[in-house]
Tab-separated table of C-alpha atoms in Angstrom:
chain	number	residue	atom	x	y	z
A	1	GLU	CA	144.849	69.889	109.817
A	2	VAL	CA	147.597	69.803	112.384
A	3	GLN	CA	149.861	66.764	111.989
A	4	LEU	CA	152.918	65.769	114.049
A	5	LEU	CA	155.026	62.832	112.941
A	6	GLU	CA	157.738	61.505	115.239
A	7	SER	CA	160.612	59.286	114.183
A	8	GLY	CA	164.030	58.174	115.410
A	9	GLY	CA	163.077	55.771	118.177
A	10	GLY	CA	164.655	52.363	118.568
A	11	LEU	CA	166.763	50.093	120.707
A	12	VAL	CA	169.865	51.575	122.291
A	13	GLN	CA	172.277	50.402	124.986
A	14	PRO	CA	172.583	52.173	128.338
A	15	GLY	CA	174.969	55.122	127.941
A	16	GLY	CA	174.119	55.462	124.252
A	17	SER	CA	172.567	58.305	122.279
A	18	LEU	CA	169.533	58.795	120.083
A	19	ARG	CA	167.999	61.731	118.251
A	20	LEU	CA	164.245	61.976	117.881
A	21	SER	CA	162.582	64.115	115.207
A	22	CYS	CA	159.066	65.470	114.858
A	23	VAL	CA	157.910	66.893	111.559
A	24	ALA	CA	155.022	69.312	111.845
A	25	SER	CA	152.436	70.375	109.305
A	26	GLY	CA	149.099	72.159	109.116
A	27	PHE	CA	150.139	75.265	111.123
A	28	THR	CA	152.823	77.991	111.047
A	29	PHE	CA	155.510	76.081	112.984
A	30	THR	CA	157.596	79.088	114.028
A	31	ASN	CA	154.594	80.706	115.783
A	32	TYR	CA	154.247	77.912	118.338
A	33	ALA	CA	156.254	76.522	121.189
A	34	MET	CA	156.647	72.731	121.115
A	35	GLY	CA	157.204	70.062	123.679
A	36	TRP	CA	158.118	66.431	124.338
A	37	VAL	CA	156.219	64.179	126.730
A	38	ARG	CA	157.064	60.543	127.440
A	39	GLN	CA	155.182	57.528	128.722
A	40	ALA	CA	156.994	54.507	130.132
A	41	PRO	CA	155.363	51.133	129.368
A	42	GLY	CA	152.135	50.824	131.359
A	43	LYS	CA	152.758	54.115	133.154
A	44	GLY	CA	151.457	57.685	133.107
A	45	LEU	CA	152.551	60.755	131.248
A	46	GLU	CA	155.758	62.638	132.084
A	47	TRP	CA	156.658	65.985	130.632
A	48	VAL	CA	160.222	66.066	129.305
A	49	SER	CA	161.033	69.394	127.634
A	50	ASP	CA	159.629	72.504	125.908
A	51	ILE	CA	161.030	75.026	123.480
A	52	SER	CA	159.782	78.464	122.447
A	53	GLY	CA	158.762	79.212	118.895
A	54	SER	CA	162.033	80.949	118.116
A	55	GLY	CA	164.068	78.263	119.828
A	56	GLY	CA	165.601	80.806	122.182
A	57	ASN	CA	164.043	79.453	125.362
A	58	THR	CA	164.203	75.846	126.517
A	59	TYR	CA	162.894	74.036	129.560
A	60	TYR	CA	163.662	70.568	130.942
A	61	ALA	CA	162.485	68.125	133.543
A	62	ASP	CA	165.122	67.500	136.218
A	63	SER	CA	165.170	63.833	135.199
A	64	VAL	CA	166.695	64.692	131.782
A	65	LYS	CA	168.454	68.008	132.397
A	66	GLY	CA	172.083	67.843	131.251
A	67	ARG	CA	171.477	64.721	129.170
A	68	PHE	CA	168.724	65.722	126.688
A	69	THR	CA	168.708	68.722	124.405
A	70	ILE	CA	165.619	70.063	122.676
A	71	SER	CA	166.001	72.067	119.478
A	72	ARG	CA	164.085	73.019	116.342
A	73	ASP	CA	164.725	73.914	112.735
A	74	ASN	CA	161.937	76.272	111.742
A	75	SER	CA	162.996	76.139	108.098
A	76	LYS	CA	162.247	72.416	108.086
A	77	ASN	CA	159.212	72.524	110.420
A	78	THR	CA	161.006	69.995	112.573
A	79	LEU	CA	161.454	69.536	116.333
A	80	TYR	CA	164.306	67.461	117.732
A	81	LEU	CA	165.246	65.761	120.978
A	82	GLN	CA	168.859	64.777	121.305
A	83	MET	CA	169.157	62.144	124.044
A	84	ASN	CA	172.596	61.318	125.465
A	85	SER	CA	173.741	59.114	128.353
A	86	LEU	CA	170.544	57.142	128.065
A	87	ARG	CA	169.397	55.057	131.016
A	88	VAL	CA	167.134	52.070	131.293
A	89	GLU	CA	164.563	54.331	132.971
A	90	ASP	CA	164.384	56.495	129.819
A	91	THR	CA	162.554	53.633	128.078
A	92	ALA	CA	159.250	55.090	126.955
A	93	VAL	CA	157.084	56.232	124.074
A	94	TYR	CA	158.056	59.798	123.301
A	95	TYR	CA	155.374	62.117	122.048
A	96	CYS	CA	155.851	65.560	120.530
A	97	ALA	CA	153.142	68.028	121.182
A	98	LYS	CA	152.198	71.489	120.048
A	99	GLU	CA	151.756	74.372	122.473
A	100	ALA	CA	149.187	77.210	122.121
A	101	GLY	CA	151.570	80.080	121.207
A	102	SER	CA	155.183	81.038	120.608
A	103	GLY	CA	155.915	81.695	124.266
A	104	SER	CA	152.912	79.927	125.699
A	105	TYR	CA	153.367	76.671	127.559
A	106	GLY	CA	151.431	73.942	129.303
A	107	HIS	CA	148.700	73.638	126.713
A	108	LEU	CA	149.740	70.661	124.528
A	109	ASP	CA	146.747	70.935	122.224
A	110	TYR	CA	147.922	68.441	119.543
A	111	TRP	CA	150.026	65.291	119.923
A	112	GLY	CA	151.870	63.039	117.551
A	113	GLN	CA	151.516	59.264	117.470
A	114	GLY	CA	154.710	58.705	119.453
A	115	THR	CA	157.985	56.886	118.878
A	116	LEU	CA	159.252	54.107	121.147
A	117	VAL	CA	162.695	54.341	122.739
A	118	THR	CA	163.986	51.209	124.407
A	119	VAL	CA	167.193	51.370	126.475
A	120	SER	CA	168.475	47.944	127.202
A	121	SER	CA	171.672	45.866	127.038
L	1	ASP	CA	157.232	70.678	141.980
L	2	VAL	CA	153.430	70.861	141.822
L	3	VAL	CA	151.911	67.481	142.667
L	4	LEU	CA	148.573	66.628	141.105
L	5	THR	CA	146.601	63.895	142.873
L	6	GLN	CA	143.763	62.283	140.975
L	7	SER	CA	140.957	60.229	142.441
L	8	PRO	CA	139.727	57.690	141.933
L	9	LEU	CA	142.503	55.861	140.079
L	10	SER	CA	140.006	53.341	138.741
L	11	LEU	CA	136.454	54.223	137.796
L	12	PRO	CA	133.989	51.507	136.723
L	13	VAL	CA	130.855	53.151	135.289
L	14	THR	CA	127.622	51.804	133.850
L	15	LEU	CA	126.789	53.026	130.345
L	16	GLY	CA	124.609	56.092	130.449
L	17	GLN	CA	125.582	56.950	134.031
L	18	PRO	CA	127.589	59.999	135.086
L	19	ALA	CA	131.254	59.912	136.045
L	20	SER	CA	133.430	62.318	137.956
L	21	ILE	CA	137.224	62.551	138.341
L	22	SER	CA	138.928	64.758	140.911
L	23	CYS	CA	142.324	66.418	140.494
L	24	ARG	CA	143.821	68.132	143.537
L	25	SER	CA	146.940	70.285	143.367
L	26	SER	CA	149.595	70.766	146.050
L	27	GLN	CA	149.696	74.470	145.185
L	28	SER	CA	147.328	77.056	143.754
L	29	LEU	CA	147.279	76.847	139.966
L	30	VAL	CA	146.342	80.490	139.460
L	31	TYR	CA	149.066	82.134	137.369
L	32	SER	CA	150.233	85.733	137.746
L	33	ASP	CA	147.970	86.686	134.809
L	34	GLY	CA	144.944	85.482	136.771
L	35	ILE	CA	144.399	82.443	134.542
L	36	THR	CA	144.375	78.886	135.834
L	37	TYR	CA	146.241	76.541	133.559
L	38	LEU	CA	144.638	73.231	134.337
L	39	THR	CA	144.117	70.809	131.436
L	40	TRP	CA	142.385	67.474	131.043
L	41	PHE	CA	143.486	64.799	128.550
L	42	GLN	CA	141.892	61.519	127.438
L	43	GLN	CA	144.008	58.582	126.323
L	44	ARG	CA	142.038	55.818	124.677
L	45	PRO	CA	143.603	52.344	124.558
L	46	GLY	CA	146.442	52.238	122.056
L	47	GLN	CA	146.144	55.944	121.170
L	48	SER	CA	147.998	59.166	121.856
L	49	PRO	CA	146.611	61.555	124.445
L	50	ARG	CA	143.944	63.967	123.258
L	51	ARG	CA	143.228	67.306	124.948
L	52	LEU	CA	139.617	67.587	126.169
L	53	ILE	CA	139.528	70.627	128.429
L	54	TYR	CA	141.874	73.600	128.872
L	55	LYS	CA	142.032	76.469	131.372
L	56	VAL	CA	139.803	74.479	133.735
L	57	SER	CA	136.548	74.561	131.832
L	58	ASN	CA	137.043	75.242	128.100
L	59	ARG	CA	136.144	72.309	125.882
L	60	ASP	CA	138.283	71.652	122.816
L	61	SER	CA	136.715	71.608	119.365
L	62	GLY	CA	135.033	68.308	118.663
L	63	VAL	CA	134.790	67.280	122.288
L	64	PRO	CA	131.232	66.168	123.118
L	65	ASP	CA	129.340	68.445	125.486
L	66	ARG	CA	128.843	65.601	127.942
L	67	PHE	CA	132.401	66.474	129.109
L	68	SER	CA	132.779	69.404	131.426
L	69	GLY	CA	135.503	70.794	133.647
L	70	SER	CA	135.205	72.868	136.772
L	71	GLY	CA	137.106	73.991	139.839
L	72	SER	CA	139.416	76.685	141.074
L	73	GLY	CA	142.614	77.190	143.036
L	74	THR	CA	143.654	73.655	143.972
L	75	ASP	CA	140.539	71.598	143.381
L	76	PHE	CA	139.367	70.558	139.948
L	77	THR	CA	136.842	68.093	138.519
L	78	LEU	CA	136.205	66.487	135.151
L	79	LYS	CA	132.615	65.274	134.689
L	80	ILE	CA	131.018	63.083	132.063
L	81	SER	CA	127.303	63.513	132.150
L	82	ARG	CA	126.445	60.174	130.501
L	83	VAL	CA	129.213	57.703	129.881
L	84	GLU	CA	129.440	56.128	126.421
L	85	ALA	CA	131.484	53.143	125.300
L	86	GLU	CA	133.956	55.404	123.463
L	87	ASP	CA	134.851	57.091	126.753
L	88	VAL	CA	136.860	54.125	127.922
L	89	GLY	CA	140.467	55.017	128.588
L	90	VAL	CA	142.739	56.872	131.007
L	91	TYR	CA	142.147	60.509	131.937
L	92	TYR	CA	144.967	62.817	133.045
L	93	CYS	CA	144.955	66.280	134.504
L	94	MET	CA	147.993	68.511	133.859
L	95	GLN	CA	149.071	71.845	135.220
L	96	GLY	CA	150.825	74.457	133.077
L	97	THR	CA	151.084	77.181	135.724
L	98	ARG	CA	154.488	76.379	137.114
L	99	TRP	CA	157.626	74.676	135.735
L	100	PRO	CA	158.024	71.790	135.505
L	101	LEU	CA	154.756	70.889	133.869
L	102	THR	CA	153.251	68.013	135.812
L	103	PHE	CA	150.544	65.425	135.267
L	104	GLY	CA	148.270	63.560	137.607
L	105	GLN	CA	148.663	59.746	137.917
L	106	GLY	CA	145.746	59.091	135.621
L	107	THR	CA	142.262	57.662	136.174
L	108	ARG	CA	141.254	54.560	134.256
L	109	LEU	CA	137.608	54.612	133.237
L	110	GLU	CA	136.035	51.295	132.355
L	111	ILE	CA	132.524	50.128	131.614
L	112	LYS	CA	130.954	48.148	134.415
């Protein structure tokens, strides 16, 4: 059974940093690209970033490019999202999601339960 | 960026009646490999999104057959043949053909 467990969310001041983690189980992690999607309170879904199975290719939404960094440690079955220069508008539940293949994107077939990031002074 | 426009945004439906949600794209969603990467998700209240349909019309494992997807090019539809109470929630379409990945605004289905 595929399981994705996010952690690392919390309250942070504007301009601060936070690192989210997502531990995966139930599938061969290195064989699948992974992604992050966020949802601001009461709003819709917004794709944030994706990374290939090897970690060699990364993709970002314009809204986070240059501030967020996606990475993965395949030896630990863990996906990360390093978030710097956080803004109030980054406040959201952040979901990690599995893609359908190593270099296959836009599928998001399994999602975690999400972790809440609140950016506020 | 590809803009996905869903309609209606709110959908009150009587139990047992059909429901239909439209998703229109600002650009063709046919990829260079000939496949159309249009996906439908369901988000029940208080839950994470769940994928229902991928590549326009393929139902995910465990998804009831009352859900169906159709369409081509820029026009897509999610249909529920007979709405049940457990179908309450918000439905999103998403395109995976072009970067950045984009979602529709969501359609809230409620029981009338």
